Coordinates of C-alpha atoms and ligand atoms in Angstrom, one line a residue:
Chain A
M1 CA 4.8 12.7 50.4
S2 CA 6.9 12.1 47.3
I3 CA 10.7 12.2 47.6
L4 CA 10.8 13.8 44.1
N5 CA 11.5 17.5 44.4
E6 CA 9.8 20.1 42.1
R7 CA 12.7 20.2 39.7
I8 CA 12.7 16.5 39.1
Q9 CA 8.9 16.4 38.8
A10 CA 9.1 19.2 36.2
L11 CA 11.7 17.3 34.3
L12 CA 9.5 14.2 34.4
Q13 CA 6.7 16.2 32.9
N14 CA 9.0 17.5 30.1
S15 CA 8.6 15.5 26.9
G16 CA 11.9 16.8 25.7
A17 CA 13.8 15.1 28.5
A18 CA 15.5 11.7 28.0
K19 CA 13.9 9.0 30.1
V20 CA 15.0 5.4 30.3
L21 CA 13.5 2.6 32.3
A22 CA 15.7 -0.3 33.4
T23 CA 14.3 -3.6 34.7
A24 CA 15.8 -7.0 35.3
D25 CA 14.4 -10.5 34.6
K26 CA 14.3 -13.4 37.0
Q27 CA 17.9 -14.3 36.2
G28 CA 19.0 -10.7 36.8
I29 CA 19.6 -9.9 33.1
P30 CA 19.0 -6.2 32.6
H31 CA 16.6 -4.8 30.0
I32 CA 16.2 -1.1 29.2
V33 CA 13.7 0.9 27.2
S34 CA 13.8 4.6 26.3
D35 CA 10.4 6.3 26.7
P36 CA 9.9 10.0 26.7
T37 CA 6.3 9.6 27.8
I38 CA 7.4 8.5 31.3
S39 CA 5.8 11.1 33.6
V40 CA 4.8 11.8 37.2
N41 CA 1.3 11.8 38.7
N42 CA 0.0 14.3 41.2
E43 CA 1.0 12.1 44.1
G44 CA 4.6 12.3 43.0
K45 CA 4.7 8.7 41.7
I46 CA 6.2 7.8 38.4
I47 CA 3.9 6.7 35.5
Y48 CA 5.2 4.3 32.9
L49 CA 2.7 3.3 30.1
E50 CA 3.3 -0.2 28.8
L51 CA 1.9 -0.7 25.3
I52 CA 2.9 -4.4 24.8
E53 CA 1.4 -6.9 27.2
T54 CA 4.0 -9.6 26.7
S55 CA 7.1 -7.3 26.4
Q56 CA 10.2 -8.1 28.4
S57 CA 9.7 -4.9 30.4
N58 CA 6.2 -5.8 31.3
V59 CA 7.2 -9.3 32.4
N60 CA 10.1 -7.8 34.4
L61 CA 7.8 -5.3 36.0
V62 CA 5.3 -8.0 36.9
N63 CA 8.1 -9.9 38.7
S64 CA 9.3 -6.7 40.3
I65 CA 5.8 -6.0 41.9
W66 CA 5.4 -9.6 42.9
F67 CA 8.8 -10.0 44.5
K68 CA 9.5 -6.4 45.7
R69 CA 12.5 -5.8 43.3
K70 CA 13.5 -2.3 42.4
V71 CA 13.6 -0.8 38.9
A72 CA 15.6 2.3 37.8
I73 CA 14.8 5.3 35.8
H74 CA 17.4 7.5 34.2
L75 CA 16.3 11.1 33.6
S76 CA 18.3 13.8 31.8
K77 CA 18.1 17.0 29.9
G78 CA 21.1 19.3 29.0
E79 CA 23.4 19.4 32.1
E80 CA 20.9 17.8 34.4
S81 CA 20.9 14.0 35.0
Y82 CA 19.2 11.9 37.7
Q83 CA 18.9 8.3 38.5
I84 CA 15.7 7.3 40.4
K85 CA 15.2 3.8 41.8
G86 CA 11.9 2.6 43.0
Y87 CA 9.3 -0.1 43.4
P88 CA 6.4 -0.8 41.0
A89 CA 3.5 -0.2 43.4
Y90 CA 0.4 -0.7 41.1
S91 CA -0.2 -2.4 37.8
V92 CA -3.4 -0.7 36.7
I93 CA -5.3 -2.6 34.0
S94 CA -8.9 -1.2 34.3
G95 CA -10.9 1.5 35.9
P96 CA -10.8 5.3 35.5
V97 CA -7.1 5.7 35.9
F98 CA -6.5 3.1 33.2
E99 CA -9.1 4.7 30.9
H100 CA -7.6 8.2 31.4
Y101 CA -4.2 7.0 30.2
Y102 CA -5.7 4.8 27.5
K103 CA -7.3 7.9 25.9
L104 CA -4.0 9.8 26.3
S105 CA -2.1 7.1 24.5
L106 CA -4.7 7.1 21.7
E107 CA -4.2 10.9 21.3
R108 CA -0.4 10.3 21.0
N109 CA -0.9 7.7 18.4
P110 CA -4.2 6.1 17.3
E111 CA -2.3 2.8 16.8
F112 CA -1.4 2.5 20.5
D113 CA -3.3 -0.1 22.5
L114 CA -2.4 0.4 26.1
S115 CA -1.7 -2.7 28.1
T116 CA -0.8 -1.5 31.6
V117 CA -0.4 1.7 33.6
W118 CA 2.6 1.1 35.9
I119 CA 2.8 3.3 39.0
I120 CA 6.3 3.3 40.4
E121 CA 7.0 4.6 43.9
P122 CA 10.4 6.4 44.0
D123 CA 12.6 5.2 46.8
E124 CA 16.0 6.8 46.1
I125 CA 17.4 9.5 43.9
T126 CA 21.0 10.1 42.8
D127 CA 22.3 13.2 41.0
D128 CA 23.8 11.5 38.0
T129 CA 25.9 14.4 36.5
Y130 CA 29.6 13.9 36.2
A131 CA 30.3 16.8 38.5
A132 CA 28.1 15.4 41.3
R133 CA 29.5 11.9 41.0
K134 CA 33.1 13.2 40.9
K135 CA 32.5 15.4 43.9
K136 CA 31.2 12.5 45.9
E137 CA 34.2 10.3 45.0
R138 CA 36.7 13.1 45.9
E139 CA 35.1 13.4 49.3
G140 CA 34.8 9.7 50.0
H141 CA 38.0 8.5 48.3
P142 CA 40.6 11.3 48.2
L143 CA 43.4 8.8 47.4
I144 CA 41.8 7.9 44.0
T145 CA 43.0 10.3 41.4
H146 CA 45.9 10.8 39.0
L147 CA 48.8 12.8 40.4
D148 CA 49.1 15.0 37.3
R149 CA 45.8 16.5 38.3
L150 CA 47.4 17.8 41.5
A151 CA 50.6 19.1 39.9
K152 CA 51.5 22.9 40.3
Chain T
M1 CA 4.7 -17.7 51.5
D2 CA 8.3 -18.3 52.7
K3 CA 8.1 -21.9 51.4
Y4 CA 7.0 -20.8 47.9
K5 CA 9.3 -17.8 47.3
D6 CA 9.0 -18.2 43.5
V7 CA 5.2 -18.0 43.5
S8 CA 3.5 -14.6 43.3
P9 CA 2.3 -13.6 46.8
F10 CA -0.7 -12.0 45.1
V11 CA -1.7 -15.4 43.8
I12 CA -1.3 -17.0 47.2
I13 CA -3.4 -14.3 48.8
K14 CA -6.1 -14.7 46.1
S15 CA -6.3 -18.4 46.6
D16 CA -6.5 -18.2 50.3
V17 CA -9.1 -15.4 50.3
T18 CA -11.3 -17.4 47.9
R19 CA -10.7 -20.6 50.0
R20 CA -11.5 -19.0 53.3
S21 CA -13.9 -16.2 52.1
F22 CA -14.0 -12.8 53.7
T23 CA -16.3 -10.2 55.3
Y24 CA -16.5 -6.4 55.2
T25 CA -16.4 -4.0 58.1
D26 CA -19.0 -1.3 58.1
R27 CA -16.3 1.2 57.3
A28 CA -15.3 -0.8 54.2
L29 CA -18.9 -1.1 53.0
G30 CA -19.2 2.7 53.6
A31 CA -16.4 3.1 51.0
L32 CA -18.5 1.5 48.3
D33 CA -19.7 4.3 46.0
K34 CA -22.8 3.1 44.1
S35 CA -22.1 5.6 41.3
K36 CA -18.6 4.2 40.7
H37 CA -18.4 0.7 41.9
Q38 CA -20.1 -2.5 40.9
Y39 CA -22.6 -3.8 43.5
Q40 CA -24.9 -5.8 41.3
Q41 CA -23.9 -8.5 38.9
R42 CA -25.4 -11.4 36.9
V43 CA -23.4 -14.6 37.4
L44 CA -24.2 -18.1 36.5
I45 CA -22.7 -19.9 39.5
G46 CA -22.3 -18.2 42.9
S47 CA -24.7 -15.4 43.9
N48 CA -26.3 -12.5 42.1
G49 CA -26.7 -10.7 45.4
G50 CA -29.9 -9.8 47.1
E51 CA -32.4 -7.2 45.8
N52 CA -31.1 -4.3 47.9
A53 CA -27.7 -5.6 49.0
A54 CA -25.1 -3.0 48.3
V55 CA -22.0 -5.2 48.6
P56 CA -19.0 -4.9 46.2
V57 CA -19.2 -7.7 43.6
S58 CA -15.4 -8.5 43.9
L59 CA -11.9 -7.3 44.7
L60 CA -8.8 -6.3 42.7
L61 CA -5.3 -6.4 44.1
R62 CA -2.5 -3.9 43.4
D63 CA -0.9 -6.0 40.6
G64 CA -4.2 -6.3 38.7
T65 CA -5.1 -9.7 40.1
S66 CA -8.8 -10.3 40.6
I67 CA -10.3 -12.1 43.5
I68 CA -13.5 -13.5 42.3
S69 CA -15.4 -14.2 45.5
T70 CA -18.2 -12.9 47.6
P71 CA -18.5 -12.8 51.4
S72 CA -19.9 -15.9 53.0
K73 CA -22.0 -15.7 56.1
T74 CA -21.0 -19.2 57.2
A75 CA -17.2 -18.9 56.7
K76 CA -15.4 -20.1 59.8
N77 CA -12.2 -18.1 59.5
P78 CA -12.7 -15.3 56.9
Y79 CA -10.4 -12.5 56.0
V80 CA -11.8 -9.0 56.8
V81 CA -11.8 -6.1 54.3
D82 CA -11.4 -2.9 56.3
Q83 CA -10.8 0.8 55.5
I84 CA -7.7 2.2 57.1
D85 CA -6.4 5.8 56.5
G86 CA -8.6 6.1 53.5
K87 CA -7.5 2.9 51.8
L88 CA -9.0 -0.6 51.7
Y89 CA -7.1 -3.5 53.0
L90 CA -7.5 -7.2 53.4
T91 CA -6.8 -8.0 57.0
D92 CA -6.3 -11.3 58.8
Q93 CA -6.6 -11.5 62.6
G94 CA -6.3 -7.7 62.6
E95 CA -3.0 -7.6 60.6
I96 CA -2.9 -5.9 57.2
V97 CA -2.3 -8.4 54.4
E98 CA -2.7 -6.4 51.1
E99 CA -4.4 -3.4 49.7
V100 CA -7.6 -4.1 47.7
H101 CA -9.8 -2.1 45.3
Y102 CA -13.5 -2.6 44.5
W103 CA -14.3 -3.3 40.8
Y104 CA -15.4 -0.3 38.9
K105 CA -18.8 -0.1 37.2
P106 CA -18.7 0.3 33.4
D107 CA -20.6 3.1 31.8
Y108 CA -23.3 0.9 30.2
Y109 CA -24.4 -0.6 33.6
D110 CA -27.1 1.8 34.5
K111 CA -28.6 2.0 31.0
F112 CA -31.6 0.0 29.7
T113 CA -32.2 -1.9 26.4
S114 CA -35.1 -0.8 24.2
S115 CA -37.1 -3.6 25.8
G116 CA -36.5 -2.1 29.2
T117 CA -34.0 -4.6 30.5
P118 CA -31.3 -3.2 32.7
M119 CA -28.1 -3.6 30.8
W120 CA -26.2 -4.9 33.9
Q121 CA -28.6 -7.9 33.8
V122 CA -27.6 -8.6 30.2
A123 CA -23.8 -8.3 30.5
S124 CA -21.7 -8.3 33.6
A125 CA -18.3 -6.8 33.6
R126 CA -15.1 -8.2 35.0
P127 CA -12.2 -5.8 35.0
Q128 CA -11.4 -6.3 31.3
R129 CA -14.1 -8.8 30.2
L130 CA -17.7 -8.6 29.0
D131 CA -19.6 -11.6 30.4
I132 CA -22.9 -12.6 28.7
D133 CA -24.7 -15.7 30.0
P134 CA -27.7 -16.1 27.8
N135 CA -29.2 -19.0 29.6
S136 CA -29.0 -19.4 33.4
H137 CA -30.7 -22.7 33.6
C138 CA -29.0 -26.1 33.3
H139 CA -30.9 -29.1 32.0
F140 CA -28.8 -31.6 33.9
W141 CA -30.6 -30.4 37.0
N142 CA -34.0 -31.4 35.5
K143 CA -33.1 -35.0 35.8
G144 CA -31.6 -34.4 39.3
N145 CA -28.1 -34.8 37.9
G146 CA -26.6 -31.3 38.3
C147 CA -22.9 -31.2 39.2
K148 CA -22.6 -31.4 42.9
F149 CA -20.5 -28.3 43.4
C150 CA -22.8 -26.1 41.3
N151 CA -25.7 -23.9 42.3
I152 CA -26.8 -22.5 38.9
N153 CA -30.5 -23.3 39.0
A154 CA -30.9 -22.4 42.7
N155 CA -29.2 -19.1 42.0
S156 CA -31.1 -18.2 38.9
T157 CA -34.5 -19.2 40.4
Q158 CA -33.8 -17.0 43.5
S159 CA -32.8 -14.1 41.2
E160 CA -35.8 -14.5 39.1
K161 CA -38.1 -14.4 42.1
E162 CA -36.3 -11.7 44.1
C163 CA -35.0 -9.4 41.4
N164 CA -37.1 -10.2 38.4
M165 CA -34.0 -11.2 36.6
S166 CA -34.8 -13.3 33.5
K167 CA -33.1 -16.7 33.1
Q168 CA -32.9 -16.2 29.4
L169 CA -31.6 -13.3 27.4
T170 CA -32.8 -12.1 24.0
A171 CA -30.5 -11.6 21.0
Q172 CA -31.7 -8.0 20.6
D173 CA -30.8 -7.1 24.3
V174 CA -27.4 -8.7 23.7
Y175 CA -26.8 -6.7 20.6
E176 CA -27.8 -3.4 22.2
T177 CA -25.8 -4.0 25.4
V178 CA -22.6 -4.9 23.5
K179 CA -23.0 -1.9 21.3
E180 CA -23.2 0.4 24.4
A181 CA -20.3 -1.3 26.1
L182 CA -18.0 -0.8 23.2
K183 CA -18.5 3.0 23.4
Q184 CA -16.2 3.0 26.5
P185 CA -12.6 3.2 25.3
G186 CA -10.2 0.7 26.9
A187 CA -12.8 -1.0 29.0
F188 CA -12.8 -4.6 27.6
T189 CA -10.4 -7.0 26.0
N190 CA -12.7 -10.0 25.6
L191 CA -16.2 -11.2 25.3
K192 CA -17.2 -14.4 27.1
M193 CA -20.5 -16.3 26.9
S194 CA -21.6 -19.1 29.1
S195 CA -24.8 -20.9 29.9
G196 CA -26.2 -23.9 31.6
S197 CA -26.2 -27.0 29.4
I198 CA -29.1 -27.5 27.0
L199 CA -29.5 -31.2 26.2
S200 CA -32.3 -31.0 23.6
G201 CA -32.0 -31.1 19.8
A202 CA -31.6 -33.8 17.1
E203 CA -28.2 -34.5 18.6
I204 CA -27.5 -33.8 22.3
F205 CA -26.6 -30.0 22.7
D206 CA -27.8 -29.0 19.2
D207 CA -30.1 -26.4 20.7
E208 CA -27.3 -25.1 22.9
V209 CA -25.2 -24.6 19.8
D210 CA -28.0 -22.8 18.0
M211 CA -28.5 -20.6 21.1
Y212 CA -24.7 -19.6 21.0
I213 CA -24.8 -19.0 17.3
E214 CA -27.7 -16.7 17.6
M215 CA -26.2 -14.8 20.6
L216 CA -22.7 -14.6 19.2
Q217 CA -24.0 -13.3 15.9
A218 CA -26.0 -10.6 17.8
A219 CA -22.9 -9.6 19.7
G220 CA -20.7 -9.9 16.6
D221 CA -22.9 -7.5 14.6
N222 CA -21.1 -4.8 16.6
F223 CA -17.6 -5.6 15.3
K224 CA -15.9 -4.5 12.0
E225 CA -14.4 -7.9 11.4
K226 CA -16.1 -11.3 11.6
K227 CA -13.7 -12.7 14.3
F228 CA -13.2 -10.9 17.6
P229 CA -11.5 -11.9 20.9
S230 CA -14.2 -14.1 22.4
T231 CA -14.8 -17.4 24.2
I232 CA -17.6 -19.6 25.3
V233 CA -17.7 -21.9 28.3
A234 CA -20.1 -24.5 27.1
S235 CA -20.9 -28.2 26.9
A236 CA -18.6 -30.5 25.1
F237 CA -19.8 -30.3 21.5
S238 CA -19.2 -32.8 18.7
E239 CA -16.9 -32.0 15.9
K240 CA -19.9 -31.2 13.7
Q241 CA -21.3 -28.8 16.2
L242 CA -17.9 -27.1 16.8
A243 CA -17.4 -26.6 13.1
R244 CA -20.9 -25.1 12.8
L245 CA -20.1 -22.7 15.7
Y246 CA -16.8 -21.7 14.4
E247 CA -18.0 -21.0 10.8
N248 CA -21.1 -19.1 11.7
T249 CA -19.8 -16.8 14.5
G250 CA -16.9 -14.6 15.5
L251 CA -15.8 -17.1 18.1
M252 CA -12.0 -17.4 18.4
T253 CA -11.5 -19.7 21.4
Y254 CA -13.4 -22.4 23.3
T255 CA -13.8 -23.8 26.7
S256 CA -15.6 -26.8 28.0
D257 CA -15.0 -27.8 31.6
I258 CA -14.0 -31.3 32.5
E259 CA -14.5 -30.1 36.1
I260 CA -13.0 -33.1 37.9
P261 CA -10.1 -34.6 35.9
N262 CA -10.7 -38.2 37.1
E263 CA -13.1 -40.6 35.5
A264 CA -14.5 -42.2 38.7
L265 CA -15.0 -38.9 40.5
F266 CA -16.5 -37.3 37.4
A267 CA -19.0 -40.1 37.3
W268 CA -20.0 -39.3 40.9
I269 CA -19.7 -35.5 41.0
C270 CA -20.9 -34.7 37.4
K271 CA -23.4 -37.5 37.2
G272 CA -25.4 -35.9 34.4
K273 CA -22.4 -35.2 32.2
H274 CA -21.2 -38.7 32.7
K275 CA -24.6 -40.3 32.0
E276 CA -25.3 -38.4 28.9
V277 CA -21.8 -38.1 27.3
G278 CA -19.3 -39.9 29.6
Y279 CA -15.9 -38.7 30.8
A280 CA -13.9 -40.2 27.9
E281 CA -16.1 -38.7 25.3
W282 CA -16.3 -35.3 27.0
K283 CA -12.5 -35.3 27.1
R284 CA -12.1 -36.5 23.5
R285 CA -14.4 -33.7 22.3
I286 CA -12.4 -31.0 24.1
I287 CA -9.2 -32.3 22.6
R288 CA -10.7 -32.4 19.1
A289 CA -11.7 -28.8 19.5
V290 CA -8.0 -28.0 19.1
D291 CA -8.2 -29.0 15.4
I292 CA -10.6 -26.1 14.9
F293 CA -9.5 -23.4 17.3
G294 CA -5.7 -24.2 17.5
A295 CA -3.4 -25.2 20.4
G296 CA -3.7 -22.8 23.3
N297 CA -7.1 -21.6 22.1
V298 CA -8.9 -24.4 23.9
S299 CA -9.0 -24.7 27.6
S300 CA -10.9 -26.8 30.2
G301 CA -11.7 -25.7 33.7
I302 CA -11.5 -27.8 36.8
V303 CA -13.0 -27.1 40.2
G304 CA -9.6 -27.3 42.0
G305 CA -9.8 -29.2 45.2
C306 CA -13.2 -30.8 44.5
E307 CA -11.4 -34.1 43.9
M308 CA -11.1 -34.2 47.7
A309 CA -14.8 -34.1 48.3
Q310 CA -16.0 -36.9 50.6
P311 CA -16.9 -39.7 50.8
H312 CA -15.5 -40.8 47.4
G313 CA -12.7 -38.2 46.8
F314 CA -9.0 -38.5 47.5
T315 CA -8.1 -38.4 51.2
S316 CA -4.4 -37.5 50.6
E317 CA -3.5 -34.1 49.1
D318 CA -0.4 -35.6 47.5
D319 CA -2.4 -38.4 45.8
A320 CA -5.1 -35.9 44.6
L321 CA -2.5 -33.5 43.2
K322 CA -0.6 -36.3 41.4
A323 CA -3.8 -37.6 39.8
V324 CA -4.9 -34.1 38.7
L325 CA -1.6 -33.0 37.3
E326 CA -1.1 -36.3 35.4
E327 CA -4.4 -35.9 33.7
A328 CA -3.8 -32.2 33.1
E329 CA -0.5 -33.1 31.4
D330 CA -2.4 -35.5 29.1
F331 CA -4.6 -32.5 28.1
A332 CA -1.7 -30.1 27.8
S333 CA 0.3 -32.5 25.6
Q334 CA -2.6 -32.4 23.1
G335 CA -2.9 -28.6 23.1
V336 CA -5.5 -28.0 25.8
S337 CA -4.8 -25.8 28.9
I338 CA -6.3 -27.0 32.1
V339 CA -7.2 -24.0 34.3
H340 CA -8.5 -24.2 37.8
C341 CA -10.7 -22.2 40.1
V342 CA -10.8 -22.6 43.8
W343 CA -13.6 -24.8 45.0
V344 CA -15.9 -23.1 47.3
P345 CA -18.6 -25.3 48.9
M346 CA -21.5 -23.0 48.1
H347 CA -25.0 -22.6 49.4
G348 CA -27.5 -24.2 47.0
S349 CA -24.9 -26.9 45.9
A350 CA -25.0 -30.5 47.0
F351 CA -21.5 -30.0 48.5
H352 CA -22.4 -27.0 50.7
N353 CA -21.2 -28.8 53.9
Q354 CA -17.8 -30.0 52.5
Q355 CA -14.4 -28.7 53.4
N356 CA -11.9 -27.5 50.7
P357 CA -8.2 -28.5 50.9
S358 CA -5.3 -26.5 52.3
L359 CA -3.8 -23.4 50.9
E360 CA -0.6 -25.3 50.2
Y361 CA -2.6 -27.6 47.9
Y362 CA -3.8 -24.6 45.9
V363 CA -0.3 -23.1 45.6
R364 CA 1.1 -26.4 44.3
L365 CA -1.9 -26.9 42.0
A366 CA -1.5 -23.4 40.4
K367 CA 2.2 -23.8 40.0
G368 CA 1.8 -27.3 38.6
L369 CA -0.7 -26.2 35.9
S370 CA 1.3 -23.1 35.0
D371 CA 4.5 -25.2 34.7
L372 CA 2.7 -27.6 32.4
R373 CA 1.9 -24.7 30.0
K374 CA 5.5 -23.7 30.0
K375 CA 6.6 -27.2 29.2
Y376 CA 4.2 -27.6 26.3
L377 CA 4.6 -24.0 25.0
L378 CA 0.9 -23.2 25.5
N379 CA 0.0 -19.6 26.0
V380 CA -3.4 -19.0 27.6
D381 CA -4.1 -15.5 26.4
M382 CA -7.8 -16.6 26.1
D383 CA -8.1 -17.1 29.8
N384 CA -5.4 -15.0 31.4
Y385 CA -5.4 -12.8 34.5
R386 CA -7.1 -10.0 32.7
K387 CA -9.5 -11.9 30.6
C388 CA -11.0 -14.1 33.3
G389 CA -9.3 -13.6 36.6
N390 CA -10.7 -16.7 38.1
H391 CA -7.6 -18.9 37.7
P392 CA -4.7 -18.6 40.1
D393 CA -2.6 -20.8 37.6
T394 CA -3.1 -18.5 34.7
D395 CA -2.3 -15.4 36.9
L396 CA 1.1 -17.0 37.3
D397 CA 1.6 -17.2 33.5
R398 CA 1.9 -13.4 33.3
G399 CA 5.3 -13.5 35.1
N400 CA 6.5 -16.1 32.5
Y401 CA 5.6 -15.0 29.0
L402 CA 7.6 -16.9 26.4
Ligands
SF4_501 S1 -23.1 -28.7 33.6 FE1 -22.7 -28.9 35.8 S2 -21.4 -27.1 36.3 FE2 -22.3 -26.7 34.3 S3 -24.1 -25.5 34.8 FE3 -24.8 -27.6 34.6 S4 -24.7 -28.4 36.7 FE4 -23.5 -26.5 36.7

């Protein structure tokens, strides 16, 4: 069962939400791409469609699936903001799943030549709004704040 | 795997499964869906399968790595493919190693050409490649000089007898099958042709070149532009023959296999090639092909590990590896990628009783060849993990794009 709740799955299906994929190369140098087409499949796994075979993201994803390294997805719309970390689980380059997304890419833009369907298994989710992050800090680190905030 | 932490575990698994072979449990065979998966395939070397055998033609790993291998009845320590909780896994001594998938069947497979030939017998499909082998008979065998690891003629003779599979294809069948295959969006990224060697003609291989020109033109009639992503795995052609091939077809890349990158062993194992052309000339011709196709667009295959075949092969893995990588570097420095497959001592080949080297040998070989491409800035898009899938070394390149 997926760890993504209904709200997050709906946001992942919303093309108006901001979605960013962060990967790292072999030296740990980060690389991010913004892609509103990142979505979720009916097993609750995240789908990232890579259009460029030799892109930095694709090479980083290949190394992530080989050496079990996490990638991160930032997801936000309006007041809502989440960070999802997970493992690339499948690099689909052929067969019915690939062909389904290949046709979908073509519908989005006839120029798109899909390289790889990445299926990412989510492993941890963080509520990334300021309010949630601040609340967590207040609870865990009550000594860290400016005194003027506490003045009468 | 602990020792080679920087090498893809998928590549290590692939090499070992090919090396040791595998079997299927009845449960795993029950998961084969004949309407969805490939269970029949025309291949030059290996096995086309029995008439009624419904065995998956090959396996695919989670990262898109192909394992091009078929079960062997005589394997001593095979992996086992089993179905567990609705998924297929490679297992070793009862332990799960990795998830696997069967290769899907393309839409054209069950159709027929206008002459009544089943299209799967005209073109076979790898996960992203269309394979057309117009002539499944090698003339080197006629003189008793076939390469010792190869079973091409034994395989094609058996398939002709048991399955009525023709050894030669017609240009019209090729045209119609490619036309049908291209109707499936996203299914293929490359077209490859290969064949047994044809020695006849005014100059040796002239008839083989004519055959490729005819077949590539037939396939090429389906494309908008003259050139299309394609390769042939063929005999070592002269400069004149290569130029003729390049000018008259859509061919973009070229492979001719040196098989054993060592002159003395080549003379023993590939006796026919050595007698008719010779190691030095075979190599020279491959390197000259770079002038026409460009650096990185010419590769040469080796049967990795066959250099340890006995009684004349290397007896030390270190010595064998050193010799192979030195010769591979000479090729790479001149624009030719050496790519390896894993030597499987096959039925129907002269080496069927031999033993292939250790898994560690294959890991070092794959890494060594991939590192050479990095050193000489050669990309091997023509023969990469998705185009061919038979080379553990080119699988590694995808984690290393420049
Ligand atoms: S040249 Fe050698 S490897 Fe190639 S088909 Fe003939 S016998 Fe087999």
